[in-house]
XYZ file of C-alpha atoms in Angstrom:
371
model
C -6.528 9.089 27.589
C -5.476 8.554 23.944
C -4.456 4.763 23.130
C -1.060 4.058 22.278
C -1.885 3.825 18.912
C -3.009 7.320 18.580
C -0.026 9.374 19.374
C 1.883 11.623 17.457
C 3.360 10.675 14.142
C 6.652 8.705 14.798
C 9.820 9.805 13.453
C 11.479 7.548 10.678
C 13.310 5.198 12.618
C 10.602 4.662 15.028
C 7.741 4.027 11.845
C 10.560 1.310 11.099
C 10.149 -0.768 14.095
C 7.881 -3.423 14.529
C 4.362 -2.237 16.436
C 4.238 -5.131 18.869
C 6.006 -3.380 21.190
C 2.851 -0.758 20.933
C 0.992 -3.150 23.934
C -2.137 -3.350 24.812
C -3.756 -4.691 28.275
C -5.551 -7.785 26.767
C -6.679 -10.847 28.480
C -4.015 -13.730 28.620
C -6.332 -16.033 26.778
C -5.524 -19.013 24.648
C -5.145 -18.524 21.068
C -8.096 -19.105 18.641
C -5.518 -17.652 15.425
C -7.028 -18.866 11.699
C -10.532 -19.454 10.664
C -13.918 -20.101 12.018
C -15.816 -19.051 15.397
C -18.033 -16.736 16.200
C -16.387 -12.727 17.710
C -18.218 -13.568 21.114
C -17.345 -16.649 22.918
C -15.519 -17.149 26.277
C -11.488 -18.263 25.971
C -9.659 -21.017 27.952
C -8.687 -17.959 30.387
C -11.436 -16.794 30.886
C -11.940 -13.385 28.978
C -14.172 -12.647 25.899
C -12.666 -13.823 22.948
C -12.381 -11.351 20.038
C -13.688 -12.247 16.387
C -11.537 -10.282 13.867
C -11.722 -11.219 10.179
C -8.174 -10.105 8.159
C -9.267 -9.424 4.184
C -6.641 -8.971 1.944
C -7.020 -8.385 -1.682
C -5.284 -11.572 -2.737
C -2.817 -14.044 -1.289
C -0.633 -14.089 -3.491
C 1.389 -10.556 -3.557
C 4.217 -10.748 -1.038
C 2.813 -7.641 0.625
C -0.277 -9.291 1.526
C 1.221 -12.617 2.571
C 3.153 -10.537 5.124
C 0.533 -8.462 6.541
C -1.714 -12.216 6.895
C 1.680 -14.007 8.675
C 2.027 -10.565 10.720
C -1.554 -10.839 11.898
C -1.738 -14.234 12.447
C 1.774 -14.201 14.897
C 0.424 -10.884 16.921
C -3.425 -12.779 17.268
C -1.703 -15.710 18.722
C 0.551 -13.412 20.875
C -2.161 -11.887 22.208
C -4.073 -14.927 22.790
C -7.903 -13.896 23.199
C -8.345 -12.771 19.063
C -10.395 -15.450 16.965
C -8.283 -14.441 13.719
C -10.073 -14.971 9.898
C -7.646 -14.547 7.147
C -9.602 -14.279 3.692
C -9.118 -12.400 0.633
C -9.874 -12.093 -2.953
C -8.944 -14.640 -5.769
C -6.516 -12.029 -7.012
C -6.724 -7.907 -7.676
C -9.974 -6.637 -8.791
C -12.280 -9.220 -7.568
C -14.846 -7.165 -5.664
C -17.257 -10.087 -5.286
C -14.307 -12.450 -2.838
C -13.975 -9.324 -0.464
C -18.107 -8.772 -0.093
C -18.147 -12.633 0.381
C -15.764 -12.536 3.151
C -17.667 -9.271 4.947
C -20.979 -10.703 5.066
C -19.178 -13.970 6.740
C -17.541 -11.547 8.835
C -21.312 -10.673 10.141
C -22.689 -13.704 10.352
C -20.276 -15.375 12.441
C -20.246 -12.177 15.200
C -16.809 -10.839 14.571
C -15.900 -7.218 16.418
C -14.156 -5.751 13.752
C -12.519 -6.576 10.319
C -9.266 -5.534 8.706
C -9.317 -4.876 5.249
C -7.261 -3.746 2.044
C -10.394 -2.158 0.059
C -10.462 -3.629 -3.807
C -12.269 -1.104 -5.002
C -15.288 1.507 -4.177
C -18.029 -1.726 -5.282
C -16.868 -2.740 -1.774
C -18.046 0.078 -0.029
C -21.854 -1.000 0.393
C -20.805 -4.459 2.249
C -18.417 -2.401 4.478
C -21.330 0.238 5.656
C -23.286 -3.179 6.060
C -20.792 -4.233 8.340
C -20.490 -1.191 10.135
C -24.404 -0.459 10.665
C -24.061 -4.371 12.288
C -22.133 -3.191 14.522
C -18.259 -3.968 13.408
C -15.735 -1.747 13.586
C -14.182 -1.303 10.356
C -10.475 -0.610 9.749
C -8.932 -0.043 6.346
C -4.987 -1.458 5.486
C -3.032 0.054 3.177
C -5.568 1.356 1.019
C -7.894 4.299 2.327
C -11.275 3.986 0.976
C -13.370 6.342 -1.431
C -14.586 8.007 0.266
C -12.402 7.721 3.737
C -15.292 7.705 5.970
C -16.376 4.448 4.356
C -14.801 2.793 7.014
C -14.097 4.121 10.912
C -10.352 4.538 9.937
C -7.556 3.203 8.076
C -3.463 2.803 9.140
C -1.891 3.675 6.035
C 0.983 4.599 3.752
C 0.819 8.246 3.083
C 0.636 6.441 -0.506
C 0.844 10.445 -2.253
C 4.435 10.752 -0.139
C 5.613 7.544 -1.221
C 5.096 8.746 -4.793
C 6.398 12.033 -4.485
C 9.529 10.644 -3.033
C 10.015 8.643 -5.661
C 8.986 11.058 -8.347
C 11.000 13.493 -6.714
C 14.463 10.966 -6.487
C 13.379 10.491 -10.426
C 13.169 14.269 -11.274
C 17.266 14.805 -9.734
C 18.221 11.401 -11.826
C 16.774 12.818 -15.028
C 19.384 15.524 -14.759
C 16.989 17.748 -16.895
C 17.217 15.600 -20.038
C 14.229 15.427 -21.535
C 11.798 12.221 -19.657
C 9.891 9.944 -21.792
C 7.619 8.576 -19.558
C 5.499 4.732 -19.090
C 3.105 5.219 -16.002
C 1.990 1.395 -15.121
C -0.755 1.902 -13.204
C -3.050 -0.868 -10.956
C -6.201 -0.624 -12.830
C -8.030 0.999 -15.806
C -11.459 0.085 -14.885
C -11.512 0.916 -10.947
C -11.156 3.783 -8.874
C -8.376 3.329 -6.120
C -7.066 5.180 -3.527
C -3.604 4.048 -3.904
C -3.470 4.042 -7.763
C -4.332 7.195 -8.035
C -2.659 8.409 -5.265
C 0.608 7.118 -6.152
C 0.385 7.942 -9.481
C -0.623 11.741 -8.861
C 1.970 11.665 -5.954
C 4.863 10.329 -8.435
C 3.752 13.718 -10.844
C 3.831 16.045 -8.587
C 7.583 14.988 -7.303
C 8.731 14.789 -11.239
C 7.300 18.540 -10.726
C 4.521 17.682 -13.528
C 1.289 19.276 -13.046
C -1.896 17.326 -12.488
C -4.914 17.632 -13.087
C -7.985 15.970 -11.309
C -6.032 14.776 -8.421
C -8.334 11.451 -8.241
C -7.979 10.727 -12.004
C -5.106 8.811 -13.562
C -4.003 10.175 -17.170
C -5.890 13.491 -17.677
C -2.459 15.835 -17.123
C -1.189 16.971 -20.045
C 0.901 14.542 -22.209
C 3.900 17.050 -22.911
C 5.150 19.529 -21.051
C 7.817 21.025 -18.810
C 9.076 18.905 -15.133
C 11.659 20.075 -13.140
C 14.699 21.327 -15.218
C 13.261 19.515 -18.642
C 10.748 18.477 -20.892
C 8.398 15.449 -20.804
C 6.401 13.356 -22.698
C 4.163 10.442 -21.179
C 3.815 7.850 -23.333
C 1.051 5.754 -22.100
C -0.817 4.935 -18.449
C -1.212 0.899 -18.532
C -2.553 -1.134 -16.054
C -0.613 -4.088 -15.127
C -2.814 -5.015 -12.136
C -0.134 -4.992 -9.840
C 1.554 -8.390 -10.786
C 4.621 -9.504 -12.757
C 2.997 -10.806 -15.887
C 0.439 -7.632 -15.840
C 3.722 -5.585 -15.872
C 5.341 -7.022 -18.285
C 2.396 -6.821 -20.869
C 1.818 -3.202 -20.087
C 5.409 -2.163 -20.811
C 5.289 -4.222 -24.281
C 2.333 -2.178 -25.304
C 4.021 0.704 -23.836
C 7.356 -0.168 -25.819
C 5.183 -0.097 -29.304
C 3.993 3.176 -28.804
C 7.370 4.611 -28.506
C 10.739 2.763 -27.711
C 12.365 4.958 -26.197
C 11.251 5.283 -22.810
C 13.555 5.752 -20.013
C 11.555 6.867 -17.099
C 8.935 3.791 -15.538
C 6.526 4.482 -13.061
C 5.315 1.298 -11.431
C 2.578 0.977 -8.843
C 4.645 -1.351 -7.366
C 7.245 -4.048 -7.285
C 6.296 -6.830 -8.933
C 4.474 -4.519 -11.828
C 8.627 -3.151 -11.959
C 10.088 -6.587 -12.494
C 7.640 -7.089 -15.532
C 8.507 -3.959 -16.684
C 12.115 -4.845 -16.498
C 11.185 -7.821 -18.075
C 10.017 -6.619 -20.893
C 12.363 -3.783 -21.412
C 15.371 -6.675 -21.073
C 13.607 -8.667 -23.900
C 13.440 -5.766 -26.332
C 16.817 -4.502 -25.372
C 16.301 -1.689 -23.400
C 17.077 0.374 -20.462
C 15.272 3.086 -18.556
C 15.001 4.089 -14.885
C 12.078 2.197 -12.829
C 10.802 3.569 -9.508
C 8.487 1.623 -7.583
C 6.555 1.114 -4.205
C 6.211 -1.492 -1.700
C 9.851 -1.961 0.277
C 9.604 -6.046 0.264
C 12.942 -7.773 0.620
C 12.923 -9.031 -3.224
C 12.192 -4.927 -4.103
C 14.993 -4.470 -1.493
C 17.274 -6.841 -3.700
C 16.067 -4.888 -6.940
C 16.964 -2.015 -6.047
C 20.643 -3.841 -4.885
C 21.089 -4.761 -8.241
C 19.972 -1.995 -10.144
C 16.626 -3.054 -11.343
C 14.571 -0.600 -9.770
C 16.302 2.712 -8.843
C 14.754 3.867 -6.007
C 11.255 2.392 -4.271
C 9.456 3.873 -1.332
C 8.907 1.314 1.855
C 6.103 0.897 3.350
C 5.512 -1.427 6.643
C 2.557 -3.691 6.154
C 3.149 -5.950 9.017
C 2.529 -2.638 11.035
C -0.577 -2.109 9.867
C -2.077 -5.235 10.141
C -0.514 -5.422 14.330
C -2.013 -1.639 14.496
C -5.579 -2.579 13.130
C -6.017 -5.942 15.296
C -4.794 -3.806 18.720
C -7.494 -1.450 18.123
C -10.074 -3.289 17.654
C -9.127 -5.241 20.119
C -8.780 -2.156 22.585
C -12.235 -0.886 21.139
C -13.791 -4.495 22.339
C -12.843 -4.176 25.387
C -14.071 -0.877 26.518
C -11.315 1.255 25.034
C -11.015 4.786 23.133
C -11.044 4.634 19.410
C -7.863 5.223 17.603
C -7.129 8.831 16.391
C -5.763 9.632 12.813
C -2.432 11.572 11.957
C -2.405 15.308 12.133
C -3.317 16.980 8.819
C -4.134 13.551 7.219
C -7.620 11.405 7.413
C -5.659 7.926 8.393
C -3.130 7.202 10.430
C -0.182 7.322 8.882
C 2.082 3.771 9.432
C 5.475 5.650 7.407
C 7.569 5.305 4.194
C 10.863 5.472 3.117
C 12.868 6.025 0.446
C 15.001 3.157 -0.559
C 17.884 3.770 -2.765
C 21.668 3.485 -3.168
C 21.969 6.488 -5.302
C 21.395 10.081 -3.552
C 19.039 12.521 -4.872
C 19.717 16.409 -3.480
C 18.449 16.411 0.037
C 16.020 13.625 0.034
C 16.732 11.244 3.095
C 17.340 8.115 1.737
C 17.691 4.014 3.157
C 20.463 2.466 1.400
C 19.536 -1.068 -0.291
C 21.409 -2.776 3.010
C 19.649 -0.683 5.102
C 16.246 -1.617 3.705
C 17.373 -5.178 3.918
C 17.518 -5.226 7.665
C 13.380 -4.219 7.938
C 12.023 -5.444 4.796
C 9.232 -7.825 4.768
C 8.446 -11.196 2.482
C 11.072 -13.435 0.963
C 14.270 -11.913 -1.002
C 13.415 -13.978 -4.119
């Protein structure tokens, strides 16, 4: 029989739940949540306790933070999972994540959660696996996906077609002067590139290599008008990063009014800088975090897509978990290569027939802190 976790995709208001009402039949063991032990020992009830080691790509990003805090409440709910919580010293550092595998080995884990930084993690991870760990990738599916045994996702593509989409019906057909602000310019990522692409394709842009940020053409037609993208900076997925990549953007041509943003706190930079050099334009984003949420409220960001990290991290820990003790492996999403944990679009402006979550909607089932 399939686990729970590998049914059919869930409608919309059941991918906004929380998953811990997705049970599993685990041990009622004491909690071992946070760091050290070994994946193998025997708990205070009895039952094998389960190593899993949690690697985020920083702990800093409110995303991240959440999916940690989700993972370390569900562990300690479940009460037989030896939880690790490591991570990178911020985006882009390849080296913390390989670090935090190979301690992952050593110490016995079962399995290990992980945001991928980049492909120059994908050695460590088959290292892990051919040691016998089950491998699941959060949030960002690696390059290639079989890397790891399988990820619980964003359909990150959707998210930026929704929003590139909710963009294209704002623009009205006037013509779009584009910033794209990217996560990196010297890395291959699933979810930059995916987002990015994803975001082109809704504006009704045409693409080129569909792994490759910045290759479509420069000028051209969308839907209903003409474009030109200005520039594709990487901001590196924080606030000051964002900021600094709009400026530069802003000097090549100051009249933007379209933003792309990889995510939230890449937006508020970008709103940042557009503010300081007295400018408007319309931002779209990803991520669905309360303070995005509250962006979007006040009219900083137009329109983000949500995504539920707390559901992923609950997701990967129950199936490794399940897989520990004797249970089928978890099944990916029909048509997709992951399993697909939903997005929506947040918004308080409509777009055509795009179902949208109103900002006080999104409030109610965002994740993080609201400042």
């Amino acid at each position: 029989m399939k686990p729970a976790i590998a049914l059919s995709r869930r409608t919309r208001v059941v991918a906004l739940a929380s998953a811990a009402g997705v049970g599993l039949a685990l041990g009622a063991c004491s909690s071992s949540s946070g760091g050290g032990g070994g994946g193998g020992g025997a708990s205070a009830g009895g039952g094998e306790t389960i190593g899993v080691t949690l690697i985020t790509k920083d702990s800093n990003n409110p995303f991240f933070v959440t999916m940690q805090t989700g993972a370390k409440a569900y562990a300690t709910k479940q009460g037989n999972i030896n939880l690790t919580i490591a991570s990178g010293k911020q985006e882009g550092d390849d080296q913390g994540q390989i670090d935090a595998i190979e301690a992952s080995i050593a110490k016995g884990d079962k399995g290990i959660l992980i945001t991928p930084m980049s492909t120059g993690v994908n050695s460590a991870i088959k290292k892990a696996r051919d040691a016998g760990l089950y491998v699941i990738a959060l949030d960002t599916p690696p390059d290639p996906p079989d890397t790891v045994d399988i990820t619980f996702a964003t359909d990150n593509f959707k998210a930026g077609k929704l929003i590139g989409q909710w963009a294209q019906v704002q623009m009205a057909g006037k013509p779009a002067t584009i910033a794209m602000l990217d996560l990196f310019n010297d890395k291959v990522v699933s979810v930059d590139y995916n987002r990015d692409q994803g975001f082109l394709t809704g504006m009704g842009i045409p693409v080129n290599d569909p792994k490759k940020n910045g290759d479509e053409a420069k000028t051209g037609s969308y839907t209903g008008g003409t474009y030109t993208i200005v520039c594709n900076e990487a901001g590196n997925g924080a606030a000051d990063g964002g900021r600094s990549a709009m400026e530069r953007c802003l000097t090549k041509n100051p009249d933007i009014n379209l933003v792309y943003t990889i995510n939230e706190p890449t937006a508020v930079g970008a709103n940042a800088a557009l503010k300081a050099a007295g400018k408007t334009a319309t931002i779209v984003s990803i991520d669905g975090g309360c303070a995005g949420v509250a962006a979007v409220k006040s009219g900083v960001i137009g329109a983000t897509a949500q995504q539920y990290p707390l559901k992923m991290a609950e997701l990967g820990i129950q199936a490794i978990a399940q897989i520990a003790t004797g249970g089928a492996k978890p099944s990916t999403s029909p048509g997709l290569d992951f399993y697909d944990t939903g997005v929506a679009l947040v918004t308080d402006k409509k777009a055509g027939s795009i179902t949208i979550v109103s900002s006080d909607e999104g409030s109610k089932i965002c994740w993080g802190s609201a400042s």
